[in-house]
Coordinates of C-alpha atoms in Angstrom, one line a residue:
Chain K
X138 CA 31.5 96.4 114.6
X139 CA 30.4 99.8 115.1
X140 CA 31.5 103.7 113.8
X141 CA 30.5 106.9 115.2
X142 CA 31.1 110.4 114.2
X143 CA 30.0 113.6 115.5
X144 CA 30.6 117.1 115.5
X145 CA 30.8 119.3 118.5
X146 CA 32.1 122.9 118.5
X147 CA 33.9 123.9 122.2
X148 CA 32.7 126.9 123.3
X149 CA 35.7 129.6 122.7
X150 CA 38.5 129.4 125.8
X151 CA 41.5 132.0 126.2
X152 CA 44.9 131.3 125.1
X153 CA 46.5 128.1 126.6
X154 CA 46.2 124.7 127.0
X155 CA 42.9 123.3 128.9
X156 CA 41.6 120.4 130.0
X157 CA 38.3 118.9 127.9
X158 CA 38.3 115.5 128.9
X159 CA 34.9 115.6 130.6
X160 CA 33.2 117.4 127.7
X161 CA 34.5 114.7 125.3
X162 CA 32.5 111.7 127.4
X163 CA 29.9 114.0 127.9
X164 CA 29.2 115.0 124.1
X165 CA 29.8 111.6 123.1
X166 CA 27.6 109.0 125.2
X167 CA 27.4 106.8 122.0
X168 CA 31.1 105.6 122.8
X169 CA 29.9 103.5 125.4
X170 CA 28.8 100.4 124.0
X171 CA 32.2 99.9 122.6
X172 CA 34.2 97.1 123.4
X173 CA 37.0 97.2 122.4
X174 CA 37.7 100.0 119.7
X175 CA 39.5 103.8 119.6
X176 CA 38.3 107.0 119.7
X177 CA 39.6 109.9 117.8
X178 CA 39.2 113.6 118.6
X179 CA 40.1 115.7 115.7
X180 CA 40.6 119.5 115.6
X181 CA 40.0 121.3 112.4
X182 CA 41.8 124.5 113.1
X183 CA 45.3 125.2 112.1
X184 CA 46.0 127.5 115.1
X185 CA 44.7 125.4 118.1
X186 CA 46.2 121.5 118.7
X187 CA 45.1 118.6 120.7
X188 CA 47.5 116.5 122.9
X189 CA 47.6 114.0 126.0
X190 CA 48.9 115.3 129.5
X191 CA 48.8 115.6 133.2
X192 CA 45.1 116.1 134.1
X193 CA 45.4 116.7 138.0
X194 CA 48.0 119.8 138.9
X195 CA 47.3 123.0 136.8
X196 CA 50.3 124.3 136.5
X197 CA 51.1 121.5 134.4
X198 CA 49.0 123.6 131.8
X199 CA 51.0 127.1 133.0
X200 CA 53.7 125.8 132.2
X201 CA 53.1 124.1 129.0
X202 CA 51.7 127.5 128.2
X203 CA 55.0 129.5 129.5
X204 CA 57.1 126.6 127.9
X205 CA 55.7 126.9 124.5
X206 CA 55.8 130.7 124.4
X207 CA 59.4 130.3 124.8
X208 CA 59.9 127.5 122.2
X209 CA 57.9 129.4 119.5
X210 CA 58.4 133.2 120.3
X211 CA 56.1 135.6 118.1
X212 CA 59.3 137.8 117.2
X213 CA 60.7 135.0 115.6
X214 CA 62.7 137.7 113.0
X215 CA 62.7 135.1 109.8
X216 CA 58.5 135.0 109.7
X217 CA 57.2 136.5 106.9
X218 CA 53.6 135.2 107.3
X219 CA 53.0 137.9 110.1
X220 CA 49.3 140.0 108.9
X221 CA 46.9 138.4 110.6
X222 CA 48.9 139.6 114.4
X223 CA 52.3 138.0 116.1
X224 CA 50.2 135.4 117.6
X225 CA 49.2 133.6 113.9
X226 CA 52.2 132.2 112.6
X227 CA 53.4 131.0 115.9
X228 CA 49.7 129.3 116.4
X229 CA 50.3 127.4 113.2
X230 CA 53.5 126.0 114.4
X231 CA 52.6 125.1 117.9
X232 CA 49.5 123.3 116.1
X233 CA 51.9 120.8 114.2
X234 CA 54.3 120.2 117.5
X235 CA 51.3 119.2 118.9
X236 CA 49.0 117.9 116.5
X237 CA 45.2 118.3 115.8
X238 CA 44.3 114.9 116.3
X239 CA 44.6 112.4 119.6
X240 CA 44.1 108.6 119.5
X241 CA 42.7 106.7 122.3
X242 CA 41.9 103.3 122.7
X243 CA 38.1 102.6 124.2
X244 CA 37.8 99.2 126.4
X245 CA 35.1 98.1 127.7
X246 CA 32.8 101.8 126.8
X247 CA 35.9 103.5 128.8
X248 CA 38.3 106.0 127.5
X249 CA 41.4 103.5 128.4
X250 CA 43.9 106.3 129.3
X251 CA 46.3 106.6 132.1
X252 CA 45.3 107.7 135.8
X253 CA 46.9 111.0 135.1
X254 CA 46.3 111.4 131.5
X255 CA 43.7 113.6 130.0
X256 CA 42.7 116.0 127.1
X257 CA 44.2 119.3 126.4
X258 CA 43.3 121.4 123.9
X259 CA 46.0 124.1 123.1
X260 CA 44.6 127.5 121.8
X261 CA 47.4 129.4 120.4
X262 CA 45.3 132.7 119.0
X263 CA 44.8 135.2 121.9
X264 CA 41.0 135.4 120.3
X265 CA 40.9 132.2 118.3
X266 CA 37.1 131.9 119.3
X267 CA 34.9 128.5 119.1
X268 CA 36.8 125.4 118.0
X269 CA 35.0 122.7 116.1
X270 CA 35.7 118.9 116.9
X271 CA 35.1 116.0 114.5
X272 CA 34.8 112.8 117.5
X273 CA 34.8 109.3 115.4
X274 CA 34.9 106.3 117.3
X275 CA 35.2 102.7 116.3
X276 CA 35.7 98.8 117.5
X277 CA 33.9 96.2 118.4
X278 CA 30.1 95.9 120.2
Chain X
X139 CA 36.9 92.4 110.2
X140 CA 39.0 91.7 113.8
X141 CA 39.4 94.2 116.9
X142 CA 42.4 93.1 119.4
X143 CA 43.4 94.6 122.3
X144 CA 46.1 93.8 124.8
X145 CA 47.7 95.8 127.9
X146 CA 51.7 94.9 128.3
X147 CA 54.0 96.3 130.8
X148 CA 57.6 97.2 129.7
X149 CA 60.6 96.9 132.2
X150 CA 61.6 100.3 133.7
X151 CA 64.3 101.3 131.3
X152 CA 66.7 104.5 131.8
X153 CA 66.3 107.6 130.9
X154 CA 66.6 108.2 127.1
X155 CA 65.3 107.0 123.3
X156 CA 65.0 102.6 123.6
X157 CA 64.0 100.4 120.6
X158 CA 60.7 98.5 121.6
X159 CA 59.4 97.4 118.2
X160 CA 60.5 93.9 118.5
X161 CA 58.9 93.4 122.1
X162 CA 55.6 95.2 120.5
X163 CA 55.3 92.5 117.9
X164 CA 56.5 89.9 120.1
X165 CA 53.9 89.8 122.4
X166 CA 50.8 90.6 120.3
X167 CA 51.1 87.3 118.0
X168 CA 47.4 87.8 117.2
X169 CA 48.2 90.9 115.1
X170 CA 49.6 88.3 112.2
X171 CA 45.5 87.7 111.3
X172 CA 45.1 90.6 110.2
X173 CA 45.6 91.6 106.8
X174 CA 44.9 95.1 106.2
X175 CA 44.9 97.5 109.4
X176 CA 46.2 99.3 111.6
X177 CA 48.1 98.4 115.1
X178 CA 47.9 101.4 117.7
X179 CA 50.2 101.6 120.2
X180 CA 49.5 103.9 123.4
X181 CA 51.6 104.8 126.8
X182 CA 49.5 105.4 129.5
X183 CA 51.6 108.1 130.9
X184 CA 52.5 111.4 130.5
X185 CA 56.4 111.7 131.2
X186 CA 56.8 109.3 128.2
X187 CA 56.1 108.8 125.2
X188 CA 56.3 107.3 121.6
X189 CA 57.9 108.0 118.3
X190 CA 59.0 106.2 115.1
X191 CA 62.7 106.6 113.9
X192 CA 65.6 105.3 112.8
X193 CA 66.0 101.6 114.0
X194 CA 69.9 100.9 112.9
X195 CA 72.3 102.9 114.7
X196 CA 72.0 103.8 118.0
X197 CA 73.7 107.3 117.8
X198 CA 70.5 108.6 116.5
X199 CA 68.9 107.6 119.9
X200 CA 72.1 109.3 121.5
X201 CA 71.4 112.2 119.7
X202 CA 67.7 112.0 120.2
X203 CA 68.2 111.9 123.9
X204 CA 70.9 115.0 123.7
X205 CA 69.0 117.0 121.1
X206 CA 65.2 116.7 123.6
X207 CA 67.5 117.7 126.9
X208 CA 68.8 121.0 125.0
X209 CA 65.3 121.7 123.7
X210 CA 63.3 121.1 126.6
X211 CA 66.2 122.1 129.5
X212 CA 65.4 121.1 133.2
X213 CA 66.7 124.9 134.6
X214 CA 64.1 126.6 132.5
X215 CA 63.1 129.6 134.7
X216 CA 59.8 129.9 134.1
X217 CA 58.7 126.4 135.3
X218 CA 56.4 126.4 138.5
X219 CA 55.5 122.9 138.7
X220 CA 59.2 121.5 140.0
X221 CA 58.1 120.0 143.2
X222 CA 58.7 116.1 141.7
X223 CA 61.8 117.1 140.5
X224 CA 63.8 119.0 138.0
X225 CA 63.3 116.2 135.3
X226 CA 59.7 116.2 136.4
X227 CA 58.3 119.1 134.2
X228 CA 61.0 118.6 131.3
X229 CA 58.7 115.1 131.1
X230 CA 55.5 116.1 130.2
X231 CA 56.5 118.4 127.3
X232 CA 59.0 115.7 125.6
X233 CA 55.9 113.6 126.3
X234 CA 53.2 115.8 124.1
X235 CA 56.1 116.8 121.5
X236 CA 56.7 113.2 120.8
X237 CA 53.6 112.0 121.6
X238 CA 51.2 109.2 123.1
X239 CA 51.0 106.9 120.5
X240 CA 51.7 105.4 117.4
X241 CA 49.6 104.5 114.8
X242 CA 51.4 102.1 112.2
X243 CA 49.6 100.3 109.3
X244 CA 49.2 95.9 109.5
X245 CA 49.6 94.5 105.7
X246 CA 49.0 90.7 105.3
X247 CA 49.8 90.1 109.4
X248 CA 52.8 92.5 109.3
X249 CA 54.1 96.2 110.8
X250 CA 54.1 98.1 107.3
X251 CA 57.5 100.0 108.4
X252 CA 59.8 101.2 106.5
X253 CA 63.1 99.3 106.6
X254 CA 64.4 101.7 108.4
X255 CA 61.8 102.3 111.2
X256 CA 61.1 101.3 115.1
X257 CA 58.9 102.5 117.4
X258 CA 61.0 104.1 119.9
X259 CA 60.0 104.6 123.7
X260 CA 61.0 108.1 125.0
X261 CA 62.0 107.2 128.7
X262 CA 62.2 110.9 130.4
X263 CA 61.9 110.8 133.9
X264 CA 65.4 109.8 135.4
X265 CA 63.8 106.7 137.5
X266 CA 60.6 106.1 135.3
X267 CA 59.9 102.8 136.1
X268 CA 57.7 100.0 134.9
X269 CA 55.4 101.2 131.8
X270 CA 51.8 100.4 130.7
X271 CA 50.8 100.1 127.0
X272 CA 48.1 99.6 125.4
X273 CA 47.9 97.8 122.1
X274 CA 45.1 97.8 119.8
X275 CA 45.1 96.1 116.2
X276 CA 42.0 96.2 113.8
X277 CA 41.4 95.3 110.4
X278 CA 40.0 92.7 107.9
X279 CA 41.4 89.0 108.3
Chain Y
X122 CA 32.2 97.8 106.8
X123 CA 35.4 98.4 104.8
X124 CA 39.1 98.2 105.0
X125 CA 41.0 99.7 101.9
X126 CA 44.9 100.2 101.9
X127 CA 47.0 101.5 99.1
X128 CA 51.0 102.0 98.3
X129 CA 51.7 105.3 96.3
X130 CA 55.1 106.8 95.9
X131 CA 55.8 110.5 96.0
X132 CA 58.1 112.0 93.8
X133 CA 60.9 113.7 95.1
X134 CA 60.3 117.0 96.5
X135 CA 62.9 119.7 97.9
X136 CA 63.6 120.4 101.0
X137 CA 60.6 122.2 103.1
X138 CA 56.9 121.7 103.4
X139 CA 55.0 121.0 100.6
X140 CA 51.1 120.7 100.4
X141 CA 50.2 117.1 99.2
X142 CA 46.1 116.8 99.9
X143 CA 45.6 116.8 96.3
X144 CA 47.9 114.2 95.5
X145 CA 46.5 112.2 98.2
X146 CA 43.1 112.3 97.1
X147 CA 43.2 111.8 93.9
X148 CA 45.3 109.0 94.1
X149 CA 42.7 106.8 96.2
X150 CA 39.4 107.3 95.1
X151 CA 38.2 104.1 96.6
X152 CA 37.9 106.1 99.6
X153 CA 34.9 107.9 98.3
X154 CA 32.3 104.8 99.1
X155 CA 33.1 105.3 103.2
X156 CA 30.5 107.2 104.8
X157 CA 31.7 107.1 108.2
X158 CA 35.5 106.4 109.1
X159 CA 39.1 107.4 109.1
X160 CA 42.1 108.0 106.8
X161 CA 45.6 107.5 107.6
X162 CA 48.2 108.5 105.6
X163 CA 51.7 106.9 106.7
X164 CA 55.3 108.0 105.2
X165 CA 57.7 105.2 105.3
X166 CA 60.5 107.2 106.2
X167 CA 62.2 108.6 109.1
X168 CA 64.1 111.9 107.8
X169 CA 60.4 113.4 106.1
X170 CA 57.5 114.2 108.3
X171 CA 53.5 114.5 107.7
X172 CA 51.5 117.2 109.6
X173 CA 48.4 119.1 108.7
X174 CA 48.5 123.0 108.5
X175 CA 47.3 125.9 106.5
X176 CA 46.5 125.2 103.0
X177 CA 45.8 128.5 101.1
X178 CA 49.1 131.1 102.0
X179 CA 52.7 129.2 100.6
X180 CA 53.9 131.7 103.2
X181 CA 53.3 129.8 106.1
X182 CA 55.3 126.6 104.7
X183 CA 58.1 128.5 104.1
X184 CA 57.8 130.4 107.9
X185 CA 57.7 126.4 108.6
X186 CA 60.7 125.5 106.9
X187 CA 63.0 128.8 108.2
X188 CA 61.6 128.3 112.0
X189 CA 62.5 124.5 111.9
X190 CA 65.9 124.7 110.7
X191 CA 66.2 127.0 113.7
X192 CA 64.3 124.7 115.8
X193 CA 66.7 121.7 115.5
X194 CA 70.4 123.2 113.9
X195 CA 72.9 121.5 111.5
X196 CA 75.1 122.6 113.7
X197 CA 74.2 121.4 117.5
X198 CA 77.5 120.4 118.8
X199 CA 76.4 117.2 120.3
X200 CA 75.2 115.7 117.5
X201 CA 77.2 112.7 116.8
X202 CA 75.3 110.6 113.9
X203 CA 77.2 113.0 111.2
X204 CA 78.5 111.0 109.3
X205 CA 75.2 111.1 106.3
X206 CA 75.6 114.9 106.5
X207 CA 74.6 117.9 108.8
X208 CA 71.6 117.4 107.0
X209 CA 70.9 114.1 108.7
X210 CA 70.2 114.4 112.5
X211 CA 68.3 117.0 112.0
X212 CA 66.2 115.4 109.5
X213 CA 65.4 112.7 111.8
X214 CA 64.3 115.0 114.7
X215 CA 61.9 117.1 112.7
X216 CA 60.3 113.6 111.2
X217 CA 59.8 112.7 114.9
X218 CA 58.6 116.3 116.1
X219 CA 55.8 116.5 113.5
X220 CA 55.2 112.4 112.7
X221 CA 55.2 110.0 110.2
X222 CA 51.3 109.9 110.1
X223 CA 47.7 111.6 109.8
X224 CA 44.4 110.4 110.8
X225 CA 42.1 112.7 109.5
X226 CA 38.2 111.8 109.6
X227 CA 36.2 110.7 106.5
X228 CA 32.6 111.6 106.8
X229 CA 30.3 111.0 103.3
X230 CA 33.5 110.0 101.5
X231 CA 35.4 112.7 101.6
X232 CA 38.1 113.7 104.2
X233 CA 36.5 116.2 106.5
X234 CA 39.4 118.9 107.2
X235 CA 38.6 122.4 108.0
X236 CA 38.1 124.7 105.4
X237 CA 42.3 125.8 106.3
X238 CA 43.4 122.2 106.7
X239 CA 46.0 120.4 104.4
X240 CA 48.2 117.5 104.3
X241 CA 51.9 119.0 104.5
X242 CA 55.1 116.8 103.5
X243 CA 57.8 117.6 105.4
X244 CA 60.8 117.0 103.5
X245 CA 64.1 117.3 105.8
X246 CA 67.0 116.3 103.8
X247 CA 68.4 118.0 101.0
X248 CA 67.8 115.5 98.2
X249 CA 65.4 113.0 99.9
X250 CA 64.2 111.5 96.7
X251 CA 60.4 109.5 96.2
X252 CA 59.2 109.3 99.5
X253 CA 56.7 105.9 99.9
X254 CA 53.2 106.7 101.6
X255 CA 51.0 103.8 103.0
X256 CA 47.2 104.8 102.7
X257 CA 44.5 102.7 104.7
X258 CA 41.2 103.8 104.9
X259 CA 38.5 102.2 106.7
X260 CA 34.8 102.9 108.1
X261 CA 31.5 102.0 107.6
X262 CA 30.0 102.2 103.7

């Protein structure tokens, strides 16, 4: 029985959802001699989210982007937390629709996801800069 | 201390919210060893997903089903990646808004739900077919 | 290695998003003795919701609260579970938008959020009453 932790802080990317599969694995070469066991990747922002999707076509992420605009518009008129820019309250919400945290199970020293599944992170802020990640992972050796 | 893991396929089921929790425990009978953890479910897909609600009355699935179609609509203009189908895009949203997986505490061998919660499957392609989970229980035995 | 679990009960809350890290913390101190692992915190209930977000400005729970009665309406029209109030449907929707857990890292026994980072109760019905919370914490000590 084995568990890892480590914090990795993702370089800052522009507003929208992107694909950071590869620089999970590739921060976290520990993971491997898990048998069976999970990984968690766990944002701790409050205006950035994590979530699973489509890793091949691109404009999967456009139109999560476009999607989400729309779902959480910045002129919302009832906000009242609205100082830090139109883009911060909306940031906080998107961030709980999506969550800050994924959970994926690890077989055999594998991320055991889907052919098609793979990382986003969402960055709501149109600045919201570097992002820090806390990557536990845990199961048998 | 006890790491299982098991990949199941459900039957395709139609488009919509569908009950699974009794399949879940069925066919992981090894769970019952463990007496305080944690069972992880996970879809391996990204036009589905998983969610805990309401495990009595089926309107609430109806109105699961109707409420996510109004939210997330199939005409929305903006969309660019159509070219599976209208219900194609739609998909991966409910799938990220609902999420990949569930993560429900074991106490002494059981699913420590509340008596009025299942784990639902979100079914949200029209012709989704057969579905891979992955189930993962840990704890101490 | 070390697998901890804990039932508290919350007292009843109003209706909105309410910051509960405090409460949480303080009633499970046996957490304090993991070094490396994981919290979950699991709400037994399916018309309340958990989520993490901003802790410091009350503004943002109440921008919350007003943009998710927006979100999903008393009133949608197709709604058809109505007979526990208009209150109801949409209680259950917003429990299944945000979840009915967190996982949030422990590292050196204590829970490693972001400096912004809280544990929000989402309360979704008008007079929900004590909510039940299942806490199971587990890592390496």
């Amino acid at each position: 029985m084995e568990f890892l932790q480590k914090e990795i802080k993702l370089p800052g990317y522009s507003r929208g959802f992107h694909l950071i599969t590869q620089q999970i694995v590739d921060n976290f070469p520990e993971m491997r001699k898990i048998r069976k066991g999970m990984l968690q990747v766990f944002i701790q922002h409050t205006s950035a989210g994590l979530t699973i999707n489509e890793n091949a076509d691109p404009s999967v992420r456009t139109d999560f982007d476009s999607f989400t605009d729309e779902l959480v518009p910045e002129n919302f008129p009832r906000f009242i937390h609205t100082y830090e820019g139109p883009d911060d309250m909306p940031a906080h919400i998107k961030s709980s629709i999506f969550g800050c945290s994924v959970q994926i199970p690890i077989t055999s020293g594998r991320l055991n996801l889907g052919t098609w599944q793979g990382i986003y992170l969402g960055e709501f802020r149109n600045r919201g800069g570097s992002r820090r990640l806390v990557l536990t992972a845990f199961g048998s050796i």
